[in-house]
PDB file of C-alpha atoms in Angstrom:
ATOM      1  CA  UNK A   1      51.270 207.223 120.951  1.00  0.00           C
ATOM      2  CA  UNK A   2      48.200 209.016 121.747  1.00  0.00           C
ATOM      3  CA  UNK A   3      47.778 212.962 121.454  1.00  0.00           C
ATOM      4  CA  UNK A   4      47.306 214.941 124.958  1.00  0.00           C
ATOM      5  CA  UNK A   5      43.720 215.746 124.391  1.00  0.00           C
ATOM      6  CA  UNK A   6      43.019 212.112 124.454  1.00  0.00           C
ATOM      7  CA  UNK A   7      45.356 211.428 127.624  1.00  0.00           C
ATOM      8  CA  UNK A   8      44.670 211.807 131.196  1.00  0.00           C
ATOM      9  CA  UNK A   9      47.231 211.790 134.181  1.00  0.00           C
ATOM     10  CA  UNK A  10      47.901 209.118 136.268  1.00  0.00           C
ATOM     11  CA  UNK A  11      49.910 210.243 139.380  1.00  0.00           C
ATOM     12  CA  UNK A  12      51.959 208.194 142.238  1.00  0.00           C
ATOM     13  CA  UNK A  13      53.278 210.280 145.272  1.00  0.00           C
ATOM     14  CA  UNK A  14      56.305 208.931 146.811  1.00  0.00           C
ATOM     15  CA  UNK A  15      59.150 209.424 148.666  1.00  0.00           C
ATOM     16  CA  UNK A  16      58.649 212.863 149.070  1.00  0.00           C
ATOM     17  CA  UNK A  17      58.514 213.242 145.485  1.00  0.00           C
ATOM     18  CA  UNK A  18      55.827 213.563 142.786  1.00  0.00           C
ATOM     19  CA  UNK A  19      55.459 210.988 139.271  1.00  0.00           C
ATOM     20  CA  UNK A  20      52.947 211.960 136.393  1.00  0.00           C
ATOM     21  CA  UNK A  21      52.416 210.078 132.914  1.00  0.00           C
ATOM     22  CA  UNK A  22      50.242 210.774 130.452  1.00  0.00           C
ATOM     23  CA  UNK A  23      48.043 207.893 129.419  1.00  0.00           C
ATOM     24  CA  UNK A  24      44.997 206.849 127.392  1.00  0.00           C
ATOM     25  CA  UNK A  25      42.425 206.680 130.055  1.00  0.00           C
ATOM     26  CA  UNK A  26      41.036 202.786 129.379  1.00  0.00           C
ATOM     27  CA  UNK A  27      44.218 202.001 129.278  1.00  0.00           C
ATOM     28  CA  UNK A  28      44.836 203.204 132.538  1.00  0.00           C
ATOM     29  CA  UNK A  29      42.167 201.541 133.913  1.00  0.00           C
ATOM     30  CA  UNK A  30      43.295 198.177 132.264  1.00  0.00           C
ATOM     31  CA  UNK A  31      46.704 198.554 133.315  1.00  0.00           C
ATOM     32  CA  UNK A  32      45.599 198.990 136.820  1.00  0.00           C
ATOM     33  CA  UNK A  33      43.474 195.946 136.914  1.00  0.00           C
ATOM     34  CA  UNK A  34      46.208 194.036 135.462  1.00  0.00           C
ATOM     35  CA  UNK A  35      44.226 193.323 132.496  1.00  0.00           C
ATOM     36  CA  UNK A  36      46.443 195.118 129.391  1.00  0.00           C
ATOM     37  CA  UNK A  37      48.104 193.486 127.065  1.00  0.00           C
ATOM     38  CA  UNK A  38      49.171 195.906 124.731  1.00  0.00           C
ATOM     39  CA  UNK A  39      51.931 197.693 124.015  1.00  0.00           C
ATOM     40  CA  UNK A  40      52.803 200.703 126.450  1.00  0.00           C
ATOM     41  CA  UNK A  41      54.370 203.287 123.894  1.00  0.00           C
ATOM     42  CA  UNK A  42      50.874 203.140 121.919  1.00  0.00           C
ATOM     43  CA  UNK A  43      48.687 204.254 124.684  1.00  0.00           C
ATOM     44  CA  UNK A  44      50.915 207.097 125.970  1.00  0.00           C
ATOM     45  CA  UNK A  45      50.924 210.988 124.940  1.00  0.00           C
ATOM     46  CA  UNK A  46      54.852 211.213 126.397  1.00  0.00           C
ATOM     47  CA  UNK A  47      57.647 208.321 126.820  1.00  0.00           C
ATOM     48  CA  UNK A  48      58.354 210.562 130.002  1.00  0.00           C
ATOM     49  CA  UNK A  49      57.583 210.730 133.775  1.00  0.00           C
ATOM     50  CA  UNK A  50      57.070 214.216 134.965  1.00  0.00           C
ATOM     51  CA  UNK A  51      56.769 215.519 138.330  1.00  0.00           C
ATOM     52  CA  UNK A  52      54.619 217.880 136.944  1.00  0.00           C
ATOM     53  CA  UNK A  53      53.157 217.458 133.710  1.00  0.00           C
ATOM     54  CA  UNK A  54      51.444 220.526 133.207  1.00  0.00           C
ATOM     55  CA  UNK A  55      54.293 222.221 133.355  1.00  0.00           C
ATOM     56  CA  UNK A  56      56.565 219.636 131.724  1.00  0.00           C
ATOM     57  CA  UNK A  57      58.718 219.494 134.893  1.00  0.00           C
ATOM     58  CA  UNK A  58      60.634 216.179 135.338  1.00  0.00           C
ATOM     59  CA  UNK A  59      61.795 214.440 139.048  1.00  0.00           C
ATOM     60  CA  UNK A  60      65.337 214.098 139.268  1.00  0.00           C
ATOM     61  CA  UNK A  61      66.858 210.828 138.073  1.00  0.00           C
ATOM     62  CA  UNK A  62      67.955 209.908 141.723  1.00  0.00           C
ATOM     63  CA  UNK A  63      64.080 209.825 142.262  1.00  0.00           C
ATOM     64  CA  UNK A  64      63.241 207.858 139.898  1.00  0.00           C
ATOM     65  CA  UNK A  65      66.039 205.178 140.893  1.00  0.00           C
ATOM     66  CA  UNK A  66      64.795 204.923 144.562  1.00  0.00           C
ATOM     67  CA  UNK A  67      61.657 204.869 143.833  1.00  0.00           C
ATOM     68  CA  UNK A  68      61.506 202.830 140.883  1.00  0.00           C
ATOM     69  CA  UNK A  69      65.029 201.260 140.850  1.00  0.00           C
ATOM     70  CA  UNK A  70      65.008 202.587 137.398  1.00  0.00           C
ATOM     71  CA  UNK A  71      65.411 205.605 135.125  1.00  0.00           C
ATOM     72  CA  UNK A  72      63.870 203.625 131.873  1.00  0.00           C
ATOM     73  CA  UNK A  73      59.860 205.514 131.308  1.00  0.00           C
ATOM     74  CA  UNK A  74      58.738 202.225 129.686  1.00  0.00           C
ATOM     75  CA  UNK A  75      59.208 200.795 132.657  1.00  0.00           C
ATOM     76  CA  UNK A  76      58.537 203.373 134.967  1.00  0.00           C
ATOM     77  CA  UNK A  77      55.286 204.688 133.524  1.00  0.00           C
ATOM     78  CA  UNK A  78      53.037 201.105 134.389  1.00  0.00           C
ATOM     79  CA  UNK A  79      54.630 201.317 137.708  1.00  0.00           C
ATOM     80  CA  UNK A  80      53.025 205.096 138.376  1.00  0.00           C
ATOM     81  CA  UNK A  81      49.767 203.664 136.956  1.00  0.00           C
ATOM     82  CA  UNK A  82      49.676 200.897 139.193  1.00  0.00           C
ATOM     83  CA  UNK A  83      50.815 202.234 142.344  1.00  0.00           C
ATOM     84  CA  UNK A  84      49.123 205.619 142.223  1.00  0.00           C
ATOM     85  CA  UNK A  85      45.599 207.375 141.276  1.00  0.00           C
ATOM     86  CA  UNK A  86      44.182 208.030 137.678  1.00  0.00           C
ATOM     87  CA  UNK A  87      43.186 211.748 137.755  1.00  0.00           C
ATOM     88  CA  UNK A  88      40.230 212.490 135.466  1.00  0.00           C
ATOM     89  CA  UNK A  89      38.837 215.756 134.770  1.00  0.00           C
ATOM     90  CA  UNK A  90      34.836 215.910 134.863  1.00  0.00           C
ATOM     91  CA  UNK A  91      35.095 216.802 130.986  1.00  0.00           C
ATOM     92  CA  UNK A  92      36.713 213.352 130.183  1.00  0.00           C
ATOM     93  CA  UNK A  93      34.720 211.663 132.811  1.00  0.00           C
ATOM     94  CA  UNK A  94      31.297 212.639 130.513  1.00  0.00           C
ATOM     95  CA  UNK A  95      33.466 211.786 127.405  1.00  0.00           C
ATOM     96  CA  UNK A  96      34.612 208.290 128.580  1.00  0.00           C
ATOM     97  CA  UNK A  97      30.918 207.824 129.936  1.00  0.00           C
ATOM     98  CA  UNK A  98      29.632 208.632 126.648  1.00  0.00           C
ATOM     99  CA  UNK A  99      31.487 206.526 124.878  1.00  0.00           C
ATOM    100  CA  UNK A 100      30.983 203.562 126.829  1.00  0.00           C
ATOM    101  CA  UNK A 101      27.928 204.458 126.459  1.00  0.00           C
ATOM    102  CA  UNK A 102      27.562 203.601 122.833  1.00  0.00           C
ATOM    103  CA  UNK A 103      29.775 201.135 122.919  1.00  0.00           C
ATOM    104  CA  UNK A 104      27.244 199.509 125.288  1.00  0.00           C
ATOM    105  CA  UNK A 105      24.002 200.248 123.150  1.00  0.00           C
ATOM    106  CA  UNK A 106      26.156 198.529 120.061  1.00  0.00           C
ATOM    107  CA  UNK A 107      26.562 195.174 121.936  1.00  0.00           C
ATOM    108  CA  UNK A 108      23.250 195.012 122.874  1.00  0.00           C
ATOM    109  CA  UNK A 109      21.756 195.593 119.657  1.00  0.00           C
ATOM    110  CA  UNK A 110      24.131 193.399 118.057  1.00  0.00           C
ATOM    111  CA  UNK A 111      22.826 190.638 120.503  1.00  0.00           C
ATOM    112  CA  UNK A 112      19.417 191.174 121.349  1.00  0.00           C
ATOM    113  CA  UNK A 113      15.804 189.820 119.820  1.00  0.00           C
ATOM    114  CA  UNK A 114      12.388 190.661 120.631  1.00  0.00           C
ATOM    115  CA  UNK A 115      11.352 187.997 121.472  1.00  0.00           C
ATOM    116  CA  UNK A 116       7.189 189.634 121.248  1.00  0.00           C
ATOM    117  CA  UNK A 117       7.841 190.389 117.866  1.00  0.00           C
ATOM    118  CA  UNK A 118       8.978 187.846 115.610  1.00  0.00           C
ATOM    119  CA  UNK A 119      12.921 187.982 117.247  1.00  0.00           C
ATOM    120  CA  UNK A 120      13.739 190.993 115.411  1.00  0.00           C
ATOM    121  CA  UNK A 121      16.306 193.538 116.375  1.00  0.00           C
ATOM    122  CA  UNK A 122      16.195 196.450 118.433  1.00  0.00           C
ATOM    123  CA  UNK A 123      17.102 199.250 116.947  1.00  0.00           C
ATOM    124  CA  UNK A 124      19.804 201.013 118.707  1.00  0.00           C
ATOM    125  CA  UNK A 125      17.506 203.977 119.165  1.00  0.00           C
ATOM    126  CA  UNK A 126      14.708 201.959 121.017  1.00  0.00           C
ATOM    127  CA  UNK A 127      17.914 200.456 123.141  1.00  0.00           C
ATOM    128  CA  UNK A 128      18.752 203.905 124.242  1.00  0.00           C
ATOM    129  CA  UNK A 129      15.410 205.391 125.454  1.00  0.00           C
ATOM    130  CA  UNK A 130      15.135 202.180 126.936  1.00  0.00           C
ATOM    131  CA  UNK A 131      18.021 202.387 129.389  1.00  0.00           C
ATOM    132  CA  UNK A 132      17.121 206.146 129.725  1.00  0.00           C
ATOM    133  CA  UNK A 133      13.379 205.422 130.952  1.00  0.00           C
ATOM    134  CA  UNK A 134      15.333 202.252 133.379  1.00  0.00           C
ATOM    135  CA  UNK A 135      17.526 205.120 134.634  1.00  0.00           C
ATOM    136  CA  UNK A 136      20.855 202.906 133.840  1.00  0.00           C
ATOM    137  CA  UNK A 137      23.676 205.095 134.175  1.00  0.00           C
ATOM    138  CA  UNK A 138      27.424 203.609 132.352  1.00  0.00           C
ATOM    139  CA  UNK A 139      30.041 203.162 134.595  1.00  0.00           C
ATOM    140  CA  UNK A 140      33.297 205.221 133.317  1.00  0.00           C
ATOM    141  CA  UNK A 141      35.487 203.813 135.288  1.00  0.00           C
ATOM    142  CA  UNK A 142      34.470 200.041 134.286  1.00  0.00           C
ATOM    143  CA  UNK A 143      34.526 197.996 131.390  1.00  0.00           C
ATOM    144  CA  UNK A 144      31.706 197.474 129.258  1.00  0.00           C
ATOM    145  CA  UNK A 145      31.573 194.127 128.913  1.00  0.00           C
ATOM    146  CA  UNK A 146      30.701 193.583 132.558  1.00  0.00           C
ATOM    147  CA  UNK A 147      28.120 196.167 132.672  1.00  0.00           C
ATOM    148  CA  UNK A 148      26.368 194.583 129.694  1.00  0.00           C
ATOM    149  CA  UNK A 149      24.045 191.926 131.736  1.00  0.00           C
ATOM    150  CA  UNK A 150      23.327 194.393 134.515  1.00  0.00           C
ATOM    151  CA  UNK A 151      22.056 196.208 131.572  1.00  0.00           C
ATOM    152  CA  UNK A 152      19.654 193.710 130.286  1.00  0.00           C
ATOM    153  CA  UNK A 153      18.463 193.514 134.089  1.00  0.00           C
ATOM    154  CA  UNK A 154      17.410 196.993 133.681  1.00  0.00           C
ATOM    155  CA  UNK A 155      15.761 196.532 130.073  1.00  0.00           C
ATOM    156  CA  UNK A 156      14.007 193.461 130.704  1.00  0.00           C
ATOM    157  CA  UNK A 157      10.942 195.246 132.931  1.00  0.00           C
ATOM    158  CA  UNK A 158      10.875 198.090 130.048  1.00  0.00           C
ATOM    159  CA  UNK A 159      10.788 195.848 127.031  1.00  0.00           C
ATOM    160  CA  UNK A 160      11.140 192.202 125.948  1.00  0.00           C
ATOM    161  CA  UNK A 161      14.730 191.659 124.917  1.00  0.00           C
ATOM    162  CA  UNK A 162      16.505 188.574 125.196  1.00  0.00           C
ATOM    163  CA  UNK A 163      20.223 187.709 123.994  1.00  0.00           C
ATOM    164  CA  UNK A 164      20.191 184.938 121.045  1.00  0.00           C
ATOM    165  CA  UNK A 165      22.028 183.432 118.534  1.00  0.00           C
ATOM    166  CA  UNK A 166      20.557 182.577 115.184  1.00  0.00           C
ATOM    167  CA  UNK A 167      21.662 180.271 111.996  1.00  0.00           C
ATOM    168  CA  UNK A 168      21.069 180.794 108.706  1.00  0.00           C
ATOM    169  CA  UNK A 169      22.318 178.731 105.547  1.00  0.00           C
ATOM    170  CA  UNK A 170      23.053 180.937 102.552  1.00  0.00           C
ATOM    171  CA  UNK A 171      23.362 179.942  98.805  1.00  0.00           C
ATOM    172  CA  UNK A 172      25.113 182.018  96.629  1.00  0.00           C
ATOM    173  CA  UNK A 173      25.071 181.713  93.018  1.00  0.00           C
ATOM    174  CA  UNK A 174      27.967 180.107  90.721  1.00  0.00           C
ATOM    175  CA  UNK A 175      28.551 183.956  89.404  1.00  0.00           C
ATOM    176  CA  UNK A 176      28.907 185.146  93.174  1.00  0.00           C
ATOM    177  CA  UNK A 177      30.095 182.527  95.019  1.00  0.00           C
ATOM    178  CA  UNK A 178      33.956 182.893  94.683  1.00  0.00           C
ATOM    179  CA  UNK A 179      34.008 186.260  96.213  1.00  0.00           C
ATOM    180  CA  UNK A 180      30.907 186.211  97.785  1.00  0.00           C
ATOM    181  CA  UNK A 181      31.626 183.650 100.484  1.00  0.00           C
ATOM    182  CA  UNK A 182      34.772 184.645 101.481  1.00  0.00           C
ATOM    183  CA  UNK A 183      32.382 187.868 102.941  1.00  0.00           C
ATOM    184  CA  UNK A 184      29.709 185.594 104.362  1.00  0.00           C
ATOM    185  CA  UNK A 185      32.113 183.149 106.046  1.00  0.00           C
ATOM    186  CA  UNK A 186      33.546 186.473 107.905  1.00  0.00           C
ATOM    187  CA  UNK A 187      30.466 187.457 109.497  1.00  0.00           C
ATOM    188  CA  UNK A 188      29.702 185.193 111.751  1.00  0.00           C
ATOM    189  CA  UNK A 189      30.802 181.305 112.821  1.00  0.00           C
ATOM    190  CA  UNK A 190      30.894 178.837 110.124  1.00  0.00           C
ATOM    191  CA  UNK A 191      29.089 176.202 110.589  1.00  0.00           C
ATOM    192  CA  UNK A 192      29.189 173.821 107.437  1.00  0.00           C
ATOM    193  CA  UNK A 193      30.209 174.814 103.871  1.00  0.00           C
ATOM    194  CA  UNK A 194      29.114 172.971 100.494  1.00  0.00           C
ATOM    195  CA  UNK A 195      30.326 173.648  96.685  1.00  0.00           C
ATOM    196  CA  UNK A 196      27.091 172.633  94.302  1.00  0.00           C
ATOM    197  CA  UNK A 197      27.826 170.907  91.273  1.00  0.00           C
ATOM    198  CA  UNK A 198      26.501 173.772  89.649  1.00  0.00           C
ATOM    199  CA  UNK A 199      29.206 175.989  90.731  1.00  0.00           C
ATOM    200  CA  UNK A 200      26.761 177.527  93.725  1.00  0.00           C
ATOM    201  CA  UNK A 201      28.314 177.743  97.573  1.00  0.00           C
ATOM    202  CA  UNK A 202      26.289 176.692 100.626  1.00  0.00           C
ATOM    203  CA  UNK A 203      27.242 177.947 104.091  1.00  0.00           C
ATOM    204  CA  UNK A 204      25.855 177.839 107.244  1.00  0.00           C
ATOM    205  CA  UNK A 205      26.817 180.467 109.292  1.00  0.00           C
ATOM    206  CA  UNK A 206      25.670 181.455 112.937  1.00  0.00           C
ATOM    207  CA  UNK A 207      25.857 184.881 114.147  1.00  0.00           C
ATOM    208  CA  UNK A 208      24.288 187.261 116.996  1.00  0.00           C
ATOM    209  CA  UNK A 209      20.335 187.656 115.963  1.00  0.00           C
ATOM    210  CA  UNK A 210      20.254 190.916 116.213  1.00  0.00           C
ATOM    211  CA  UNK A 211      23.008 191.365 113.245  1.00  0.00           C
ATOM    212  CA  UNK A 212      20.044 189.130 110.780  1.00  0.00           C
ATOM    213  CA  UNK A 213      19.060 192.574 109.235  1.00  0.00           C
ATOM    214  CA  UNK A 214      23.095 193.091 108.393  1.00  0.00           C
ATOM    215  CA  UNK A 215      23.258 189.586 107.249  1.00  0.00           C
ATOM    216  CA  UNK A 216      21.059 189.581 104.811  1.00  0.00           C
ATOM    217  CA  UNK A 217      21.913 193.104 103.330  1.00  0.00           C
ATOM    218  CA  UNK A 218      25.414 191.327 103.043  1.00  0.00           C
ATOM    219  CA  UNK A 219      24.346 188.463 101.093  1.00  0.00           C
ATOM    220  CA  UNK A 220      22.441 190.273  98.942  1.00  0.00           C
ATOM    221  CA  UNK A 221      25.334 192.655  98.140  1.00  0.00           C
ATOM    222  CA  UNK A 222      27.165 190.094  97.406  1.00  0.00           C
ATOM    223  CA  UNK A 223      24.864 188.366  95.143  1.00  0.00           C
ATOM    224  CA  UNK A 224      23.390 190.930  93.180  1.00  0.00           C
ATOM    225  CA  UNK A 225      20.382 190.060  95.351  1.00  0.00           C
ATOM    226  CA  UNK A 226      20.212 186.456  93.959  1.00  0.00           C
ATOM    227  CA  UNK A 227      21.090 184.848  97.386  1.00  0.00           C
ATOM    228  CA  UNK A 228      18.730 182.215  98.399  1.00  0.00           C
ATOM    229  CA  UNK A 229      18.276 182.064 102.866  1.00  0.00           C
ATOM    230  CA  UNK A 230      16.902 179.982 105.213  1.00  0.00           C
ATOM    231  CA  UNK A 231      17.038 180.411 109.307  1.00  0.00           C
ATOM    232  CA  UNK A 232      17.961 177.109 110.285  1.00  0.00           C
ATOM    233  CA  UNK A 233      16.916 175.280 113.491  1.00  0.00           C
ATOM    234  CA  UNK A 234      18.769 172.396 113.414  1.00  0.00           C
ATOM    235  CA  UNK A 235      23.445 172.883 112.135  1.00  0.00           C
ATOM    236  CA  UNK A 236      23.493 170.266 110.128  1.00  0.00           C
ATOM    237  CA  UNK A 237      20.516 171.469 107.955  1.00  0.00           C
ATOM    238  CA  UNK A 238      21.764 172.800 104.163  1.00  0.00           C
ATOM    239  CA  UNK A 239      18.409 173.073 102.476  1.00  0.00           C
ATOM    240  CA  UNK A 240      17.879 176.552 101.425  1.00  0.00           C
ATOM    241  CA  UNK A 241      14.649 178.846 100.472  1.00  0.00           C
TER     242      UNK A 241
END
């Protein structure tokens, strides 16, 4: 379950009657889109319907079984999500804004290049003054992923950014290489792997571009620094600098 500071109301007016639950507020939203997939109980503050929750008053049971043709809140509470309105205060509206709105500056800088300067990352920081100055405004009530190339539509006339891919093959040391690429093969897609007869592990691995900079402070960490990389054009390339 979720605490009550975190939930908002969703409310479905009915037969003369009144049904509140208390939900997590993208969950709502998911739930009402037919999207969720989770499990109801964790994205709740109550496994009740109220007619009021404020007050903590509760419809009477006949209600619930006309409207519902049911008295079970598991089953009753996606019903009043579906059905009726998600009420959101202006105070969670700014907080659910907000933090879609890092969630969004996250993607992007885990995706993006510039492209005028080498393909490194944006920094997160550049991403955000960047949307400010293109006036982009997040969408509370929608999920981020959609939002994310009408995003780059408003970046691209304020600076060059593109969304790219990169591969890099890694060796790692004999010394490192047990534990080591166990790390490196999470990061990112692995491409090709290659054991050394000298004990040492190649991998290729490709991974958003604008993660490189996390990359290679991974490999190094877990090589004492003695990783040897190479950004690869072609997969099937295992040479190494």
């Amino acid at each position: 379950m979720i605490s009550l500071d975190e939930a908002v109301t969703a409310r479905l007016e009915s037969h003369g009657e009144r049904f509140e639950v208390l939900v997590d507020p993208d969950a709502a939203l998911a739930i009402s889109r037919g999207e969720f997939e989770g499990d109801i109980e964790d994205v709740i503050a109550a496994e009740d319907v109220f007619e009021d929750a404020a007050s903590g008053d509760r419809p009477p049971e006949s209600a619930l079984e006309e409207v519902f043709g049911t008295t079970d809140p598991l089953d009753i509470i996606p019903e009043v999500i579906k059905r009726g309105e998600i009420q959101i205060t202006a105070d969670q509206r700014r907080e659910m804004q907000e933090r879609k709105r890092r969630r969004l500056v996250n993607i992007i800088a885990r995706n993006a290049i510039n492209p005028q300067q080498n393909d490194t990352p944006h920094p997160p920081e550049r991403i955000e003054r960047a949307l400010e100055e293109a006036g982009f405004t997040v969408d509370p009530m929608e999920r981020v992923e959609p939002q994310v190339d009408e995003a780059l539509d408003a970046l691209r006339p304020v600076i060059p950014i593109r969304f790219e891919e990169m591969t890099v093959a890694v060796q790692l040391p004999a010394d490192y290489a047990g534990s080591g690429q166990a790390k490196i093969r999470e990061f990112g897609e692995l491409e090709r792997e290659e054991w050394q007869s000298d004990g040492s592990w190649v991998g290729v691995v490709t991974f958003p571009a604008g993660m490189q900079d996390d990359f290679y402070d991974l490999a190094n960490e877990v090589s004492s620094g003695e990783a040897e990389t190479r950004v690869i054009k072609e997969k099937d390339e295992l040479d190494t600098r």
